[in-house]
Tab-separated table of C-alpha atoms in Angstrom:
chain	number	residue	atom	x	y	z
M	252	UNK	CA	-44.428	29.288	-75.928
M	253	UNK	CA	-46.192	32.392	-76.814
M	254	UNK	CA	-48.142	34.267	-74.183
M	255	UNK	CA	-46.467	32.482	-71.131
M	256	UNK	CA	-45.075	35.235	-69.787
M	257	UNK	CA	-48.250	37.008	-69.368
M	258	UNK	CA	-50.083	34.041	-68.272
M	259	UNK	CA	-47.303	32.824	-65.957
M	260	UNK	CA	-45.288	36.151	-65.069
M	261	UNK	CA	-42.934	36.844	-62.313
M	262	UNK	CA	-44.303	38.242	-59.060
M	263	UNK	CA	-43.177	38.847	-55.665
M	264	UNK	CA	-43.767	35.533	-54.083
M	265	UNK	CA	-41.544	33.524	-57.473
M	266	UNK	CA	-38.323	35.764	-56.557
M	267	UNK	CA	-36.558	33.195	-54.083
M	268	UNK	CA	-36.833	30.792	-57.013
M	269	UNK	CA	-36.057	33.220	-59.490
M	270	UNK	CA	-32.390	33.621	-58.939
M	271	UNK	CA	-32.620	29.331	-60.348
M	272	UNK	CA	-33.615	31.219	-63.285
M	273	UNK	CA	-30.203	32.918	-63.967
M	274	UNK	CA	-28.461	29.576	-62.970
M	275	UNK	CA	-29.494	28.272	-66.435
M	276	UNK	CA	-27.665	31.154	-67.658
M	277	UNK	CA	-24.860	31.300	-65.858
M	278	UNK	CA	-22.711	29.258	-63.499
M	279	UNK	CA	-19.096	28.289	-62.418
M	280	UNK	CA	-18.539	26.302	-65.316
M	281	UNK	CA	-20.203	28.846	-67.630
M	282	UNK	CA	-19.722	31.953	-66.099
M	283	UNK	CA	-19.439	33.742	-63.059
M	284	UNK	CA	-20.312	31.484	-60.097
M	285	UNK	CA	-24.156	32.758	-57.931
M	286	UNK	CA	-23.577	32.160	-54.577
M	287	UNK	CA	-25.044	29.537	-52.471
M	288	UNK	CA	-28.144	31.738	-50.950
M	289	UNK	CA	-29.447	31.682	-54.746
M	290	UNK	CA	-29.956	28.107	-54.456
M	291	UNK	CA	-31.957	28.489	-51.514
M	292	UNK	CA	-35.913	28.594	-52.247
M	293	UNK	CA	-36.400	28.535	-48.658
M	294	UNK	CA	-33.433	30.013	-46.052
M	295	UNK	CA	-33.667	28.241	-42.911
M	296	UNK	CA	-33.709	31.206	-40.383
M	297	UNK	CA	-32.612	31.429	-37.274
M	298	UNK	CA	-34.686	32.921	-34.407
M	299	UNK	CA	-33.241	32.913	-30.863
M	300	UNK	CA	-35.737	33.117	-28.601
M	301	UNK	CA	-35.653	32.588	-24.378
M	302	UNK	CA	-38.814	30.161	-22.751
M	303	UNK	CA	-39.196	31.341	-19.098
M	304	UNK	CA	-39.523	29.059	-16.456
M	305	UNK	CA	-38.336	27.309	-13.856
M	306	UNK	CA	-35.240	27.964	-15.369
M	307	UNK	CA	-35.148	31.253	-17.121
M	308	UNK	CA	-31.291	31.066	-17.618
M	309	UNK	CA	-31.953	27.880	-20.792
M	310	UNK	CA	-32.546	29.671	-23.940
M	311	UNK	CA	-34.411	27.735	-26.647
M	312	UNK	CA	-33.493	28.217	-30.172
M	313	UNK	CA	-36.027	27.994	-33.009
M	314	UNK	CA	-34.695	26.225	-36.154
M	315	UNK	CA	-36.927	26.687	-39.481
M	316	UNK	CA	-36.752	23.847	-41.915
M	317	UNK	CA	-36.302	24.820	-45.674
M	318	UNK	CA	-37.614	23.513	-49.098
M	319	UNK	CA	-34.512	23.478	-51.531
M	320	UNK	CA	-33.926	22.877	-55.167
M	321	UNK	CA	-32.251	19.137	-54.736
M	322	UNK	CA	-31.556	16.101	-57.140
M	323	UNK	CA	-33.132	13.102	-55.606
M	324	UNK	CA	-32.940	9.210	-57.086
M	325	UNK	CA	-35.953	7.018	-57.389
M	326	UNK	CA	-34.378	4.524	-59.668
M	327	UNK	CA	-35.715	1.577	-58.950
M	328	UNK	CA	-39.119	2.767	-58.173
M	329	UNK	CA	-40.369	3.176	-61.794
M	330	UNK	CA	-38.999	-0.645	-63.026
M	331	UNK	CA	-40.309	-2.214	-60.799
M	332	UNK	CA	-43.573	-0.145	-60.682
M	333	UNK	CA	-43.750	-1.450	-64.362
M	334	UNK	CA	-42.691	-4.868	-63.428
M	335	UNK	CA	-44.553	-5.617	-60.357
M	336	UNK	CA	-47.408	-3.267	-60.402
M	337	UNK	CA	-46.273	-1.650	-57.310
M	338	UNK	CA	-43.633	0.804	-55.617
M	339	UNK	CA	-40.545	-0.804	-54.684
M	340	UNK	CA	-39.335	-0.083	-51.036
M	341	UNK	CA	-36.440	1.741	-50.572
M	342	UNK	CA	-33.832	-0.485	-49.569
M	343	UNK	CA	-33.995	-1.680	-53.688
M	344	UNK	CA	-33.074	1.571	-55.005
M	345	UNK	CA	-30.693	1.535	-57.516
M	346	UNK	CA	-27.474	3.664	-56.949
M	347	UNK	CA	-27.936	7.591	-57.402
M	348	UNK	CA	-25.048	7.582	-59.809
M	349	UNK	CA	-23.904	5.898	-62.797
M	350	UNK	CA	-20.844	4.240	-63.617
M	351	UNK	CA	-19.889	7.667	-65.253
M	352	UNK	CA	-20.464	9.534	-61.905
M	353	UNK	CA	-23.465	10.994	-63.220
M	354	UNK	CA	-27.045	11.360	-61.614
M	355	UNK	CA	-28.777	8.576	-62.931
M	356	UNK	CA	-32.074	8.881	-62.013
M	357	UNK	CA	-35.721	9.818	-63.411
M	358	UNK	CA	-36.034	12.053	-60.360
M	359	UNK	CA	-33.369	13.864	-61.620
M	360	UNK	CA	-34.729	14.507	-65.035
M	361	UNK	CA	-37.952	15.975	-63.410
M	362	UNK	CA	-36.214	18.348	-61.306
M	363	UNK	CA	-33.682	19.277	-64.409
M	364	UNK	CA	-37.212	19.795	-66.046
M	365	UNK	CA	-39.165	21.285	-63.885
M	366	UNK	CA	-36.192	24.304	-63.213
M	367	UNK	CA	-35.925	24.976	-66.687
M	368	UNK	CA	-39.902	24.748	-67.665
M	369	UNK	CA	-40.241	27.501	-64.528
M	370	UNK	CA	-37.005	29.612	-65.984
M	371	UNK	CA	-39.091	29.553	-68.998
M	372	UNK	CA	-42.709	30.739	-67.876
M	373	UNK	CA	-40.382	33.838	-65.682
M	374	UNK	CA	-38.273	34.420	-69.217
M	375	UNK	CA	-41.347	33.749	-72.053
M	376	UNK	CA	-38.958	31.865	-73.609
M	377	UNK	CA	-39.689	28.259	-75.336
M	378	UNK	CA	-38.550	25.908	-72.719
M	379	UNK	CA	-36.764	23.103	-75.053
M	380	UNK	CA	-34.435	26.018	-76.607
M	381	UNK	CA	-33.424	27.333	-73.248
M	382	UNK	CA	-32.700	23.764	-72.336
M	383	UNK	CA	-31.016	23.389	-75.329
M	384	UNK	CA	-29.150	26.908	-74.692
M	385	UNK	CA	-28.538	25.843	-71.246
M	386	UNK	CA	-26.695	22.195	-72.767
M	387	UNK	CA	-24.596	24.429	-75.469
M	388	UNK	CA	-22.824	27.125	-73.114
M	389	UNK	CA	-19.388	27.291	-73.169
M	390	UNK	CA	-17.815	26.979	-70.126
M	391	UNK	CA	-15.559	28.988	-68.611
M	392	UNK	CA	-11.627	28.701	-68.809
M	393	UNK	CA	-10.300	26.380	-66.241
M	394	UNK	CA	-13.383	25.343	-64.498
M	395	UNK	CA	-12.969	21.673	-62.834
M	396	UNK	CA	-16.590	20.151	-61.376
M	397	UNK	CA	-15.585	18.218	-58.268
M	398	UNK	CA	-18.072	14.799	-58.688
M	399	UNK	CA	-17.617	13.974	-55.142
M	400	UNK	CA	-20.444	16.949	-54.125
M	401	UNK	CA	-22.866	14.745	-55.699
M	402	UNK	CA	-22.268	11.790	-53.553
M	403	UNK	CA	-22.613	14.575	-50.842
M	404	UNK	CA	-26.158	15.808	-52.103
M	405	UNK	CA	-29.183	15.478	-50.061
M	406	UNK	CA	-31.416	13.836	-52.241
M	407	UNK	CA	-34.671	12.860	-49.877
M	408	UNK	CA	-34.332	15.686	-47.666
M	409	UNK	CA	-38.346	17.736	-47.280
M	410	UNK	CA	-39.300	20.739	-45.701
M	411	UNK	CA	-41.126	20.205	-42.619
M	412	UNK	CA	-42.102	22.114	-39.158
M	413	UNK	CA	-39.476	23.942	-37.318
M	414	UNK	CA	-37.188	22.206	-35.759
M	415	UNK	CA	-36.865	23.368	-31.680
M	416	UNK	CA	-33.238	22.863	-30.006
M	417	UNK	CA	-32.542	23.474	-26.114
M	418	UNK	CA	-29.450	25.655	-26.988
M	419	UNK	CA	-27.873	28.181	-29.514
M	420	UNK	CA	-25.198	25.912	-29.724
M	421	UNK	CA	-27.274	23.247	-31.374
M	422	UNK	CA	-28.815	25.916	-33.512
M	423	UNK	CA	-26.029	26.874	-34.487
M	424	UNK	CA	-24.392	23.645	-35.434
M	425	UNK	CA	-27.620	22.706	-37.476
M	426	UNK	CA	-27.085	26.344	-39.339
M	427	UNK	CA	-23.479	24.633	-40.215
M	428	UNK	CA	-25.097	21.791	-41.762
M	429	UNK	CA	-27.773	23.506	-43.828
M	430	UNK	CA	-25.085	26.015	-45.212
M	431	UNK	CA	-22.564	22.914	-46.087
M	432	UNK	CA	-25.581	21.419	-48.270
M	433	UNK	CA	-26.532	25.053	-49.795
M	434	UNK	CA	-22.747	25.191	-50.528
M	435	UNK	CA	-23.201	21.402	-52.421
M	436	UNK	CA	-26.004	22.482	-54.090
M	437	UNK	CA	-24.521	25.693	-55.609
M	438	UNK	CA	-21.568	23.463	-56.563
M	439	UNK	CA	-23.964	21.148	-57.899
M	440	UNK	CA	-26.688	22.966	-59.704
M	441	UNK	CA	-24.699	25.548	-61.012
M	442	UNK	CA	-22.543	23.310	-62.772
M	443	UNK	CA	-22.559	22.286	-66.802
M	444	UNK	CA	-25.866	19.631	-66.745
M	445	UNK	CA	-23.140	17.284	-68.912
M	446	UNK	CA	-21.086	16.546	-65.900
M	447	UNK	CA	-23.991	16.034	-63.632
M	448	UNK	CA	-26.743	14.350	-65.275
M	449	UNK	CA	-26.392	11.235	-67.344
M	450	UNK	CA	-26.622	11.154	-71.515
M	451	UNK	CA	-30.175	9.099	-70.612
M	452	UNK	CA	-31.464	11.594	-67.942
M	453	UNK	CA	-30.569	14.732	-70.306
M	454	UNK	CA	-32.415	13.116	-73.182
M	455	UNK	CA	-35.333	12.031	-70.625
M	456	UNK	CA	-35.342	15.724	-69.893
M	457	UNK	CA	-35.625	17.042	-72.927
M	458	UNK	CA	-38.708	14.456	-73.791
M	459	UNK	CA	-40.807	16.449	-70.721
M	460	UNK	CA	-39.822	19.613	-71.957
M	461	UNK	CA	-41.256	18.642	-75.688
M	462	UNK	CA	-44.371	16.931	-74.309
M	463	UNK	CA	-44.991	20.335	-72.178
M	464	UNK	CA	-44.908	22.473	-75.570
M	465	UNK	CA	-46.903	19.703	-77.335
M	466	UNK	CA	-49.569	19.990	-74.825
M	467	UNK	CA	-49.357	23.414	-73.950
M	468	UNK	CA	-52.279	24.575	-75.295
M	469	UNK	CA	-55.175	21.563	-74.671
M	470	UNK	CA	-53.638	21.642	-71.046
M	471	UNK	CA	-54.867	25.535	-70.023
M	472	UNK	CA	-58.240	24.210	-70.760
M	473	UNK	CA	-57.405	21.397	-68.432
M	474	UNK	CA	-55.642	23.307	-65.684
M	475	UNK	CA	-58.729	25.722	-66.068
M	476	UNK	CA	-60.769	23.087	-64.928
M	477	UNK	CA	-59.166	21.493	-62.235
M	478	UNK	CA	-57.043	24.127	-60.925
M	479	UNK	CA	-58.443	25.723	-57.711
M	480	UNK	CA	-60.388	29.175	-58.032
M	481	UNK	CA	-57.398	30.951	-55.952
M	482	UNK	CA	-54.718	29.825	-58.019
M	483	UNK	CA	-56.311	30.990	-61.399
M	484	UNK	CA	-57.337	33.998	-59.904
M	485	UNK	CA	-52.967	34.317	-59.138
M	486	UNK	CA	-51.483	32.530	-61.743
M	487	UNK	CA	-47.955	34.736	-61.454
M	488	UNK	CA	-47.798	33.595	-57.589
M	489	UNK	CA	-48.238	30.182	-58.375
M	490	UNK	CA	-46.148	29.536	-61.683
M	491	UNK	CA	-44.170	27.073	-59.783
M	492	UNK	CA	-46.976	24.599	-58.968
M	493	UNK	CA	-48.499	24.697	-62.486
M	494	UNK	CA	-45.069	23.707	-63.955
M	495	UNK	CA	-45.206	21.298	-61.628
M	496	UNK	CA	-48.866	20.064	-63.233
M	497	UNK	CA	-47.881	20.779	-66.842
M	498	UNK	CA	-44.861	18.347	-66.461
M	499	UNK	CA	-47.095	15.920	-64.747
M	500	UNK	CA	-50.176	15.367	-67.396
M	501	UNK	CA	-47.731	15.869	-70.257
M	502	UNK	CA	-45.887	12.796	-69.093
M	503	UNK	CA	-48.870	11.280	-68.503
M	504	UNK	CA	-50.537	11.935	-71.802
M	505	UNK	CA	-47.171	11.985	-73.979
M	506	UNK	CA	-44.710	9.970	-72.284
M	507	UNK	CA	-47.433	7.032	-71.115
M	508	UNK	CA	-45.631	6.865	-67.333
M	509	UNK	CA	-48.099	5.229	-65.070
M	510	UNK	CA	-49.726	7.629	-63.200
M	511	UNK	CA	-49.475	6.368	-60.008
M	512	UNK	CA	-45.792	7.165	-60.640
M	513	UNK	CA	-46.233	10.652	-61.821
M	514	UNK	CA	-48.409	11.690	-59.115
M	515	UNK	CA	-46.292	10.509	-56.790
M	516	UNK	CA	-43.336	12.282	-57.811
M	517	UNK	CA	-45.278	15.613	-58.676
M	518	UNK	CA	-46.080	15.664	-54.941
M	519	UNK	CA	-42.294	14.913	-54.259
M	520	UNK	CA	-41.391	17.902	-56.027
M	521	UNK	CA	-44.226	20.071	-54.310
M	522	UNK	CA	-42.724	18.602	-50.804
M	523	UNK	CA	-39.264	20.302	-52.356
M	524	UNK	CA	-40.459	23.496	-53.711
M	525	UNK	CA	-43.955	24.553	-52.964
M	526	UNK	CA	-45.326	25.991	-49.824
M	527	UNK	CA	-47.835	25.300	-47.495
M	528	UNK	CA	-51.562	22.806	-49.073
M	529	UNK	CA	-49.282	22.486	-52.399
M	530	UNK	CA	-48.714	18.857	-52.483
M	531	UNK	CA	-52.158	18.249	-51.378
M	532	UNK	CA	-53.620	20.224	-53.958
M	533	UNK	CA	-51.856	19.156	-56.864
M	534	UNK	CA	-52.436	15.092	-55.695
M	535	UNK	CA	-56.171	16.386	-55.862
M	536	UNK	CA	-55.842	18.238	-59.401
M	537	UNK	CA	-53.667	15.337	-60.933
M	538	UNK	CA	-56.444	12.370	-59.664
M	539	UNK	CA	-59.397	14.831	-60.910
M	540	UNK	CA	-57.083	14.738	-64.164
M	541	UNK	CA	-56.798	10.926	-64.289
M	542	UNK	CA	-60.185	10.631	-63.885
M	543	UNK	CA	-61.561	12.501	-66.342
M	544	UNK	CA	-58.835	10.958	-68.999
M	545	UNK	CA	-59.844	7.449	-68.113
M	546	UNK	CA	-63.823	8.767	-68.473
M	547	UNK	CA	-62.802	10.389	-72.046
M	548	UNK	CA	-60.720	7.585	-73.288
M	549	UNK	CA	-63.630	4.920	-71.698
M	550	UNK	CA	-65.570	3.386	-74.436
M	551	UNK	CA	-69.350	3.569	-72.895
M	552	UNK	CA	-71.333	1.159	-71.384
M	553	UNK	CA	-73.460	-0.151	-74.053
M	554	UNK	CA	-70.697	-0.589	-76.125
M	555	UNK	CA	-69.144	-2.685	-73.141
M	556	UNK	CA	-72.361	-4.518	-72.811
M	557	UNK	CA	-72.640	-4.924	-76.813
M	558	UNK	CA	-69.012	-6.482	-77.036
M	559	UNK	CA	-69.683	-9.229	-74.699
M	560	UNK	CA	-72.803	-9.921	-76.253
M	561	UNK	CA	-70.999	-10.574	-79.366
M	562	UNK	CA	-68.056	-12.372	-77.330
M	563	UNK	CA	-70.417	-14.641	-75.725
């Protein structure tokens, strides 16, 4: 992947992600264990703050929601998107894990991919030999993965707007939860990708990260075009989202996933890991894309209107 780096460098705004970089590199069962803040793309903060009036003795507590680097199961969605044409509600999801007690889902695979195609653009390395790197670490002496944390994982949880409490107390107990599932997902993402993700979702993974490299190239002249002005003008503060794109139209275009499905679960991962108009923007960028694939691959009209003269 030559020239990512200095097309898709580090900066400022990519740091709270970029400790997710050295968890390819490291982790409990490879190495010494990151703590659970370097999971966190988002720490939800606490600010105490006192609303005065009619009783100025109630304090109200401010409770920021967070966007965090999670596994999360869509199963079903994608057969039955292929058999029926449409996305399957929720209550027929398949399980999250396998019989193995594995993740089992494409969701997974994305996220997998998505971590390691951003640890790549930060690192300039190729992404399919640091995923390949990543699979063939040794791991350390000793280490035992406890599969139960991934029954615990939070799989659908989004960021959202703060969340306002009546009490410390209740801020406080919320700050309990949100550091138990920070501790899951250092436990979880920081282990060995063999005991967490499935022998179909690793190889799923690995497709995405080839069809990125394939594409690499045809799709700068692509993101070019359909990419707003602000994020080309700040490619390093946006290297997140245009992974996010890459592995989108590569699936698309290599993989032949319905789109409807891949747009739908690039702005699922924006939800998760972008900020702010992200999942907007790249549900605009990916339809513009669409659009102009279906016009290119169209055959035009008067060869339409010439086939059914001939039909008829």
């Amino acid at each position: 992947m030559e020239g990512t780096s200095s097309v898709l460098s580090c900066s400022a705004s990519s740091t709270a992600l970029y400790s997710r970089t050295h968890l390819l590199e490291s982790g409990p069962g490879l190495a010494s264990p990151p703590s659970p803040s370097a999971f966190r793309v988002k720490s939800r903060s606490l600010n105490s703050s006192v609303k005065w009036g009619a009783r100025k003795e109630r304090p109200s507590a401010v409770l920021c929601s967070r966007a965090s680097l999670r596994t999360s199961v869509l199963a079903v969605e994608e057969a039955v998107e292929r058999s029926r044409g449409s996305v399957a509600p929720a209550k027929e999801m398949l399980p999250k894990i396998d019989k193995s007690g594995r993740f089992c889902s494409p969701r997974a695979a994305r996220e997998l991919a998505l971590s390691i195609a951003y640890a790549a653009c930060l690192e300039g390395f190729d992404p399919v030999r640091l995923f390949e790197k990543r699979m063939n670490m040794r791991r350390e002496p000793g280490y035992e993965f406890d599969k139960a944390s991934l029954l615990e994982y939070n799989h659908m949880s989004f960021g959202g707007p703060p969340v306002i409490t009546d009490t410390t107390e209740e801020a406080d107990e919320l700050m309990q939860i949100d550091e138990k599932e920070s501790a899951i997902e250092a436990e979880v993402l920081s282990a060995p990708p063999k005991m967490v993700y499935s022998k179909l979702i690793l190889r799923f993974t690995r497709k995405l990260l080839v069809a990125v490299m394939d594409q690499w190239d045809s799709h700068v002249l692509v993101i070019d075009k359909v990419a707003p002005e602000n994020w080309k003008m700040a490619p390093a503060g946006r290297i997140l989202e245009l992974c996010i794109l890459r592995l989108a139209m590569s699936e698309i275009t290599v993989l032949g996933t319905r789109h409807q499905i891949v747009i739908n679960e690039a702005v699922d991962l924006a939800k998760r890991f972008c900020d702010g108009a992200a999942p907007r923007i790249i549900n605009g960028c990916l339809r513009s894309f669409i659009k102009d694939l279906e016009a290119t691959h169209s055959p035009p009209a008067s060869e339409v209107k010439e086939q059914i003269a001939v039909s008829a």
